[in-house]
Amino acid sequence: MTQNIEYKLKEQDRRELKKILDQFNYDKNNLISILQTIQDVFGFLPRNSMFYLAKKLQVPAAEIYGVSTFYTQFKFDKLGKNHLIFCDGTACHLRNREILGLVETLLGIKPGETTSDMQFSYEIVACLGCCAISPVCMVNGEIYGNLTTNKVKKLIKKLRKQ
Amino acid sequence: MNSKNNSNPNNPNNSSTNNSNINTSNKNNNINNNSPKRELLLCRGTACNSMGAINLHESLQNALVKHKLIEKVSIKLTGCHGFCQLGPTIIIQPDNVLYAHLKPSDIATIIENHIKNNKVVEDLLYKDPKTGSPIKDMNKIAFYEQQVPLITKNCGKINPEDIEEFISIGGYDSIKKVLTEYSPLEVIEEINASGLRGRGGAGFPTGQKWLLCHQTKGDKKYLICNGDEGDPGAFMDRTILESDPHSVIEGMLIAAYAIGANEGFAYIRAEYPLAIKRFELALTQAKKAGYLGNNILHSGFHFTITLKKGAGAFVCGEETALMASIMGKRGMPTPKPPYPATSGLWNKPTNINNVKTLATVPRIIENGADWYRSIGKKDAPGTTVLALSGKINNSGLVELPLGTTIRKLVFDIGGGIPNGKAFKGVQTGGPSGGCIPKQYLETPLDYDHLTKLGSIMGSGGIIVLDEDTCMVELARYFIEFCQNESCGKCVPCRVGTRRMLEILTHITQGKATLKDLDKLEKLAHIVKTSSLCGLGQTAPNPVLTTLKYFRDEYLQHIRDKRCPALVCNELITYYIDEDLCIGCGVCKTNCSVNAIGGIVKEPHSINTEACIRCGVCFESCPSNAILKKTNPPQGR
């Protein structure tokens, strides 16, 4: 969570945040939903947006930061153009060792990182709930099943070209 | 997996699936069709969608228009057909024919032969993995034959995005019945009499839970539907929410009426976008139709449901953590008592039920407690929905009466282990459960039997393990999961699982001693008995059961530095079989550390010093010449 520390909220961003807060009635019980919506809009949680929330919801910023870091869904850095989520649920885990190795090799990054050209973010999650077609991954919200190293190679190649 | 033939490698009569020579000539393929209106049920579950069901829909529509069949045939977009592995699938009714692994190009064949000429397209049918013969009547497929669809009754049969379809098959009749004929206490009595136990894992009697909440005095009560299906290897709740969201809403209505709640929350994990979308839509439709909101069906009963998206924390499946999350806090559990029934959401009496439990409720009201008791076992009536996956021929969603044996599940319904491998065991209950070895194949799947073996029923994920599964590595995997998901509140779970993970990692690296094994076992018991919530209390189960049933594998890792399943990286080496190598150079090209040498058309070799054992060569070799080996067992 480094590169976006200095992300300054623009006037337009503040308007966007206000709209989200309006939608959730400035109710701190809705904090998680608010954070989820902010992430939907910005692609990540800008640090300054959390300070903004703290002021408007009248909760310590530390508490907001505490909630957002507790849940794996929240990101503090801008993600790459393609968001690759590989499932490592039990069924996938039994068959995906080679695949995960290959992804690291092809992209040159570890899980949780983004390539320097901002093309790919790579993440491993516990289970996507598609065990019957394991191993699976989710790319930009879409599920790909029955993966093999060959399929993954083609998939990444295709995404690179786009 | 890409072609129909792959699903059945043993079939000696494998015929090509090219459209040109598709086999439809067999006289027996004719269907008796006095032209009733046919329905094409296209599965639009997450799995089938990902395998191309979206494109199929388009092809289907185009084909029907082209052949002017729009009047005679209707396309129905349904939820999950259950047999996800075969996706994308289409079921043709009333013929009861299931076509599997479809590509858009297969649609023309189906329309031409099946729809127009009443001839079943044999090559697109599911084939029995044992005999290789195609099965025409889908109810004769072993995977479906033995199932008792009760909770999943509507899954794959109705369009989950259309409330009218749900209503037309008797949906929301149970809530009507409850609101007109039952007092809240009578509902609780009926559920109590049915013997329904919570399907989320712990198996607490649902009726009693409701009664506790009903009896607590309070001006405001809450009902929560727990759809935070976080355990790896489980997809039952996702499927139900995607395929039949209205049954869950109906169950919530009945439960809310029984306990006296006017406000409900459905907590669904964010990793299930389709389930969220369909549940949201179902809420809107139910509200519009008057099943949610004020004065429901003019009964004076009010109830609203708010959808809450989980944000990715396994511990939120635990009741108190889930409630913290709904209130916008870190999902950390609190000690019980007080139980949610007395002090839950915003300190008000709260009742929490699992998706499957709630989806069962309308069926019980519809058919009565006695009917429900007649299914399953005396002490555990009813059915359970299981997510069958792992090293198994038929994977997907299955619903069975409680008490079905593991053998029946794995070998009859699941069709056994693929590629002729040996069965090693099953893993039940996710990271909170345990591994059951093959000598317990006759064990009935129910709460008590599994607990006796050191595992749990859990929410219903069943992972089948074969000889290529390293039990030590599997135990390490589960502890790593629990370690990652530990909320950090209590010391036994936060620190204990971390130390356990260290020891297990050392074992898989061949760096552990026998003393470590004792330490691991002792720690496991401490974490189990002294953790605050269910996560920590059950986290050691995978370790304890593997230590109990597969101790020899641990000993081999420690003493012989040997991984018999050839999984643990530090204990294996890759090598190339010179006789099998065709010298194509694919491995050399793919190797990221240049550890493979050789001249084209001559056998290659691996430099084991440089090899990082990523396994990419192993996967990519076209002639299977790359092999793995481990240290030989030492004589003792």
PDB file of C-alpha atoms in Angstrom, chain B residues 16 206 221 251 270 446 471 558 568 629:
ATOM      1  CA  SER B  16     -15.318 -39.057 -33.338  1.00  0.00           C
ATOM      2  CA  THR B 206     -33.550 -25.538  14.071  1.00  0.00           C
ATOM      3  CA  LYS B 221     -35.791  -8.995  16.527  1.00  0.00           C
ATOM      4  CA  GLY B 251     -37.752 -19.828   4.256  1.00  0.00           C
ATOM      5  CA  ALA B 270     -18.702 -11.039  -2.488  1.00  0.00           C
ATOM      6  CA  ASP B 446     -24.348 -37.840   9.131  1.00  0.00           C
ATOM      7  CA  MET B 471      -1.770 -35.929   3.391  1.00  0.00           C
ATOM      8  CA  ILE B 558      10.511 -36.928   8.693  1.00  0.00           C
ATOM      9  CA  CYS B 568       6.273 -31.976  -1.593  1.00  0.00           C
ATOM     10  CA  LYS B 629      10.926 -39.380  -7.930  1.00  0.00           C
TER      11      LYS B 629
END
